[in-house]
Short mmCIF file of C-alpha atoms in Angstrom, two decimals:
data_model
loop_
_atom_site.label_atom_id
_atom_site.label_comp_id
_atom_site.label_asym_id
_atom_site.label_seq_id
_atom_site.Cartn_x
_atom_site.Cartn_y
_atom_site.Cartn_z
CA UNK A 1 97.34 114.83 93.22
CA UNK A 2 95.57 111.69 94.32
CA UNK A 3 95.50 110.14 90.84
CA UNK A 4 99.05 110.43 89.53
CA UNK A 5 98.54 106.84 88.34
CA UNK A 6 95.15 105.41 87.45
CA UNK A 7 93.85 101.99 86.50
CA UNK A 8 90.63 102.58 84.58
CA UNK A 9 87.39 100.61 84.69
CA UNK A 10 83.79 100.88 83.63
CA UNK A 11 80.91 99.65 85.76
CA UNK A 12 77.34 98.90 84.70
CA UNK A 13 75.15 100.68 87.24
CA UNK A 14 71.78 99.02 87.74
CA UNK A 15 68.91 100.81 89.48
CA UNK A 16 70.02 99.70 92.95
CA UNK A 17 73.57 101.02 92.46
CA UNK A 18 72.30 104.28 90.96
CA UNK A 19 70.04 104.71 93.98
CA UNK A 20 72.94 103.93 96.33
CA UNK A 21 75.24 106.55 94.81
CA UNK A 22 72.46 109.15 95.13
CA UNK A 23 72.17 108.41 98.86
CA UNK A 24 75.43 109.52 100.48
CA UNK A 25 74.43 108.31 103.96
CA UNK A 26 73.70 104.83 102.67
CA UNK A 27 76.88 104.78 100.59
CA UNK A 28 78.83 105.83 103.69
CA UNK A 29 77.39 102.91 105.69
CA UNK A 30 78.18 100.40 102.96
CA UNK A 31 81.81 101.52 102.62
CA UNK A 32 82.26 101.70 106.38
CA UNK A 33 81.14 98.05 106.61
CA UNK A 34 84.45 97.04 104.97
CA UNK A 35 86.63 99.46 106.91
CA UNK A 36 90.34 98.94 107.38
CA UNK A 37 91.52 97.24 110.58
CA UNK A 38 95.21 97.04 111.50
CA UNK A 39 96.88 93.71 110.84
CA UNK A 40 96.43 91.28 113.71
CA UNK A 41 99.31 89.61 115.48
CA UNK A 42 98.89 86.39 113.51
CA UNK A 43 97.91 88.01 110.19
CA UNK A 44 100.24 88.66 107.27
CA UNK A 45 98.11 91.43 105.75
CA UNK A 46 94.96 93.49 106.11
CA UNK A 47 93.03 95.94 103.92
CA UNK A 48 89.87 98.00 103.83
CA UNK A 49 88.52 101.52 103.46
CA UNK A 50 89.55 104.44 105.67
CA UNK A 51 88.29 108.00 106.22
CA UNK A 52 88.67 109.59 102.81
CA UNK A 53 90.47 112.72 104.02
CA UNK A 54 92.70 111.03 106.56
CA UNK A 55 92.74 109.72 110.11
CA UNK A 56 91.66 113.02 111.69
CA UNK A 57 88.37 113.02 109.76
CA UNK A 58 85.30 110.80 110.01
CA UNK A 59 83.66 110.44 106.58
CA UNK A 60 84.54 107.36 104.53
CA UNK A 61 83.15 108.88 101.33
CA UNK A 62 83.22 112.26 99.63
CA UNK A 63 80.74 113.03 96.86
CA UNK A 64 80.38 116.04 94.61
CA UNK A 65 77.56 115.81 92.09
CA UNK A 66 78.26 112.58 90.13
CA UNK A 67 81.84 112.08 91.39
CA UNK A 68 82.55 109.94 94.46
CA UNK A 69 85.89 109.41 96.20
CA UNK A 70 87.13 106.69 98.59
CA UNK A 71 90.43 105.87 100.33
CA UNK A 72 91.67 102.27 100.45
CA UNK A 73 94.35 101.22 102.96
CA UNK A 74 96.60 98.16 102.71
CA UNK A 75 98.89 96.80 105.41
CA UNK A 76 101.45 94.03 104.86
CA UNK A 77 104.02 92.43 107.12
CA UNK A 78 107.55 92.14 105.77
CA UNK A 79 108.20 88.44 106.17
CA UNK A 80 109.75 86.88 103.03
CA UNK A 81 109.46 83.10 102.72
CA UNK A 82 113.24 82.88 102.26
CA UNK A 83 113.73 84.33 105.77
CA UNK A 84 111.26 81.84 107.26
CA UNK A 85 112.89 78.90 105.45
CA UNK A 86 116.37 79.89 106.56
CA UNK A 87 115.31 80.23 110.20
CA UNK A 88 113.34 76.98 109.97
CA UNK A 89 116.34 75.04 108.69
CA UNK A 90 118.37 76.32 111.66
CA UNK A 91 115.59 75.19 114.03
CA UNK A 92 115.43 71.76 112.37
CA UNK A 93 119.22 71.31 112.54
CA UNK A 94 119.31 72.23 116.23
CA UNK A 95 116.37 69.98 117.09
CA UNK A 96 117.76 66.99 115.20
CA UNK A 97 121.13 67.45 116.92
CA UNK A 98 119.39 67.62 120.30
CA UNK A 99 117.30 64.48 119.64
CA UNK A 100 119.97 62.58 117.73
CA UNK A 101 117.59 61.67 114.91
CA UNK A 102 115.90 63.14 111.86
CA UNK A 103 112.63 64.94 112.44
CA UNK A 104 109.43 63.53 110.97
CA UNK A 105 107.36 65.48 108.45
CA UNK A 106 104.67 66.44 110.99
CA UNK A 107 107.34 67.58 113.46
CA UNK A 108 108.87 69.87 110.83
CA UNK A 109 105.40 71.24 110.03
CA UNK A 110 104.76 71.99 113.70
CA UNK A 111 108.12 73.75 113.97
CA UNK A 112 107.33 75.86 110.91
CA UNK A 113 103.93 76.89 112.27
CA UNK A 114 105.38 77.92 115.63
CA UNK A 115 108.26 79.76 114.02
CA UNK A 116 106.03 81.59 111.52
CA UNK A 117 103.66 82.72 114.28
CA UNK A 118 106.58 83.99 116.33
CA UNK A 119 108.08 85.88 113.40
CA UNK A 120 104.70 87.32 112.37
CA UNK A 121 104.29 88.87 115.80
CA UNK A 122 107.68 90.57 115.44
CA UNK A 123 107.58 91.50 111.73
CA UNK A 124 107.72 95.08 110.46
CA UNK A 125 104.51 96.40 108.93
CA UNK A 126 104.20 98.57 105.80
CA UNK A 127 101.08 100.62 105.02
CA UNK A 128 100.07 101.94 101.61
CA UNK A 129 96.99 103.79 100.43
CA UNK A 130 95.03 104.03 97.20
CA UNK A 131 92.22 106.30 96.13
CA UNK A 132 89.13 105.34 94.17
CA UNK A 133 87.04 107.64 91.97
CA UNK A 134 83.64 106.64 90.69
CA UNK A 135 81.53 108.63 88.25
CA UNK A 136 77.97 107.45 88.83
CA UNK A 137 76.58 109.11 85.70
CA UNK A 138 78.86 107.47 83.13
CA UNK A 139 79.99 104.43 85.14
CA UNK A 140 83.68 105.38 85.05
CA UNK A 141 86.04 104.13 87.76
CA UNK A 142 89.70 104.88 88.50
CA UNK A 143 92.01 103.38 91.11
CA UNK A 144 95.22 105.30 91.86
CA UNK A 145 97.52 102.35 91.23
CA UNK A 146 99.87 101.32 88.45
CA UNK A 147 99.64 97.69 89.62
CA UNK A 148 96.63 95.80 88.24
CA UNK A 149 96.73 93.40 91.20
CA UNK A 150 96.48 96.19 93.79
CA UNK A 151 93.70 97.91 91.87
CA UNK A 152 91.72 94.67 91.55
CA UNK A 153 92.10 94.05 95.28
CA UNK A 154 90.52 97.44 96.06
CA UNK A 155 87.67 96.77 93.60
CA UNK A 156 87.07 93.35 95.18
CA UNK A 157 86.74 94.81 98.69
CA UNK A 158 84.41 97.55 97.42
CA UNK A 159 82.29 94.90 95.70
CA UNK A 160 82.01 93.09 99.04
CA UNK A 161 80.87 96.25 100.80
CA UNK A 162 78.31 97.27 98.16
CA UNK A 163 77.12 93.66 97.61
CA UNK A 164 77.53 94.21 93.87
CA UNK A 165 79.93 96.32 91.80
CA UNK A 166 80.52 94.71 88.39
CA UNK A 167 83.51 96.83 87.37
CA UNK A 168 85.65 95.65 84.49
CA UNK A 169 88.84 97.05 83.01
CA UNK A 170 88.54 99.02 79.78
CA UNK A 171 88.05 96.73 76.78
CA UNK A 172 89.33 98.45 73.60
CA UNK A 173 88.08 97.23 70.24
CA UNK A 174 91.36 98.22 68.60
CA UNK A 175 95.05 97.40 69.03
CA UNK A 176 96.12 100.20 71.37
CA UNK A 177 99.83 99.96 70.44
CA UNK A 178 98.99 100.41 66.75
CA UNK A 179 96.88 103.47 67.45
CA UNK A 180 99.54 105.05 69.69
CA UNK A 181 102.11 104.37 66.97
CA UNK A 182 99.96 106.14 64.37
CA UNK A 183 99.70 109.19 66.62
CA UNK A 184 103.48 109.52 66.53
CA UNK A 185 104.08 108.42 62.93
CA UNK A 186 101.51 110.77 61.41
CA UNK A 187 101.43 113.41 64.15
CA UNK A 188 97.64 113.28 63.88
CA UNK A 189 95.91 113.07 67.23
CA UNK A 190 92.26 113.04 68.29
CA UNK A 191 90.64 116.27 69.38
CA UNK A 192 91.81 117.54 72.79
CA UNK A 193 95.06 115.49 72.71
CA UNK A 194 98.59 116.59 71.83
CA UNK A 195 101.95 114.81 71.79
CA UNK A 196 104.20 115.09 74.81
CA UNK A 197 107.94 114.47 74.85
CA UNK A 198 108.26 110.93 76.31
CA UNK A 199 107.63 107.53 74.76
CA UNK A 200 108.61 103.86 74.85
CA UNK A 201 108.96 101.93 71.59
CA UNK A 202 109.37 98.16 71.44
CA UNK A 203 110.08 95.67 68.69
CA UNK A 204 107.59 92.93 67.94
CA UNK A 205 110.43 90.41 68.04
CA UNK A 206 113.16 89.57 70.55
CA UNK A 207 115.94 91.11 68.48
CA UNK A 208 115.17 94.81 68.16
CA UNK A 209 114.85 95.65 71.83
CA UNK A 210 113.35 98.74 73.45
CA UNK A 211 113.87 102.46 72.87
CA UNK A 212 113.02 104.94 75.62
CA UNK A 213 112.57 108.57 74.64
CA UNK A 214 112.56 111.37 77.22
CA UNK A 215 112.11 115.10 76.67
CA UNK A 216 112.53 114.85 72.91
CA UNK A 217 110.57 115.73 69.77
CA UNK A 218 108.54 112.60 69.11
CA UNK A 219 108.06 113.41 65.43
CA UNK A 220 111.81 113.53 64.73
CA UNK A 221 113.27 111.48 61.88
CA UNK A 222 115.11 109.24 64.34
CA UNK A 223 111.91 108.15 66.07
CA UNK A 224 109.96 107.81 62.82
CA UNK A 225 112.76 105.56 61.51
CA UNK A 226 112.37 103.30 64.55
CA UNK A 227 108.68 102.98 63.66
CA UNK A 228 109.49 102.23 60.01
CA UNK A 229 111.88 99.53 61.25
CA UNK A 230 108.98 97.80 62.99
CA UNK A 231 108.90 99.20 66.51
CA UNK A 232 105.55 100.09 68.06
CA UNK A 233 104.74 102.66 70.73
CA UNK A 234 103.79 101.00 74.01
CA UNK A 235 103.84 104.10 76.23
CA UNK A 236 103.17 107.66 75.11
CA UNK A 237 103.09 110.97 76.94
CA UNK A 238 100.10 113.06 75.93
CA UNK A 239 98.66 116.43 76.79
CA UNK A 240 94.91 116.63 77.32
CA UNK A 241 92.63 119.59 76.78
CA UNK A 242 95.21 122.13 77.99
CA UNK A 243 94.65 120.88 81.54
CA UNK A 244 96.79 117.79 82.14
CA UNK A 245 99.74 115.72 80.97
CA UNK A 246 100.04 111.99 81.44
CA UNK A 247 101.60 108.82 80.03
CA UNK A 248 99.22 106.30 78.49
CA UNK A 249 100.36 102.68 78.29
CA UNK A 250 99.19 99.98 75.91
CA UNK A 251 96.89 98.51 78.59
CA UNK A 252 95.22 101.96 78.90
CA UNK A 253 96.75 102.60 82.31
CA UNK A 254 97.32 106.29 83.05
CA UNK A 255 100.71 107.09 84.61
CA UNK A 256 102.49 110.21 85.85
CA UNK A 257 99.45 112.43 85.47
CA UNK A 258 99.89 116.06 86.44
CA UNK A 259 97.53 119.00 86.14
CA UNK A 260 98.88 122.07 84.37
CA UNK A 261 99.72 125.02 86.59
CA UNK A 262 97.83 127.51 84.43
CA UNK A 263 94.74 125.30 84.46
CA UNK A 264 94.85 125.11 88.26
CA UNK A 265 95.40 128.84 88.54
CA UNK A 266 92.25 129.54 86.54
CA UNK A 267 90.05 126.82 88.03
CA UNK A 268 91.01 126.39 91.68
CA UNK A 269 89.48 128.78 94.23
CA UNK A 270 91.79 130.84 96.40
CA UNK A 271 93.40 128.94 99.28
CA UNK A 272 91.82 129.44 102.69
CA UNK A 273 92.64 128.65 106.29
CA UNK A 274 90.39 125.60 106.01
CA UNK A 275 92.76 122.85 104.85
CA UNK A 276 89.93 120.33 104.44
CA UNK A 277 87.98 122.69 102.18
CA UNK A 278 91.10 123.33 100.09
CA UNK A 279 91.70 119.59 99.74
CA UNK A 280 88.10 119.03 98.71
CA UNK A 281 88.43 121.74 96.06
CA UNK A 282 91.50 119.99 94.62
CA UNK A 283 89.71 116.63 94.59
CA UNK A 284 86.69 118.10 92.83
CA UNK A 285 88.96 119.42 90.08
CA UNK A 286 90.58 115.99 89.71
CA UNK A 287 87.16 114.39 89.38
CA UNK A 288 86.15 116.79 86.60
CA UNK A 289 89.40 116.17 84.70
CA UNK A 290 89.07 112.40 85.12
CA UNK A 291 85.48 112.49 83.82
CA UNK A 292 86.55 114.24 80.63
CA UNK A 293 89.77 112.25 80.22
CA UNK A 294 88.25 108.78 80.71
CA UNK A 295 85.37 109.70 78.43
CA UNK A 296 87.85 110.70 75.71
CA UNK A 297 90.02 107.59 76.17
CA UNK A 298 87.02 105.25 75.89
CA UNK A 299 85.95 107.05 72.68
CA UNK A 300 89.41 107.23 71.06
CA UNK A 301 90.17 103.54 71.69
CA UNK A 302 86.65 102.23 70.98
CA UNK A 303 86.15 100.79 74.46
CA UNK A 304 83.09 98.77 75.36
#
């Protein structure tokens, strides 16, 4: 799955954005304008969009009806400031011993610049990828990240490419923790949802601590007693519409999502020798599930 984790957003689509998402060639050009380029010798990081189905393909976007998919690539050099500072101090000590005097502030700054540039050129590089899903009918957006910072970075670059993309994180008009707690305490869930077996409960104070429940009956007396003692549910595993399981956190981030095997068996076409076509079929299914899931989450938690 591309969206095992998902940060959720809504975006207000004006006429120009609606027109853009109906024109796949134009959308392709816009996304390609902020394409990923490998980190330069003197750069610490780089990011941008890449071919959606990998380096051996060309298209930067994939659209099926109202669902659109993008791939975002990040590259970062592993160069902690503590490593630079340690090496710099060695350089300063050696230089001061050589000159027989203390270095001036501007001399230390020049040494640091030269040393940083040298270490940047030699640093190891890590590459990570995220996926973006956009539903252009309902204005739903998901980024396959658990980190809000990484998700926001991808949204920012997309906004640059499209000139405008006013996405905002889901804004519930209720206290999410209270509603999740009621689901467990009363075992009464909204339509299409059912309790899973994992949860995290936390006290509202600094004394009670945290309880993590895994593969257990969430309506057991032990867990209900934790709730009666004042703990609230901050993460809850849920089943959705007999098609997926996931963990929903109090900031409405979806984690550890997995599609049910039986659902896939009944909804995925037979595998073929065309790996790209098979991948597209899987992505289309994910888009349909996300459309229904995000729609239900926004309704259940009274999101703007």
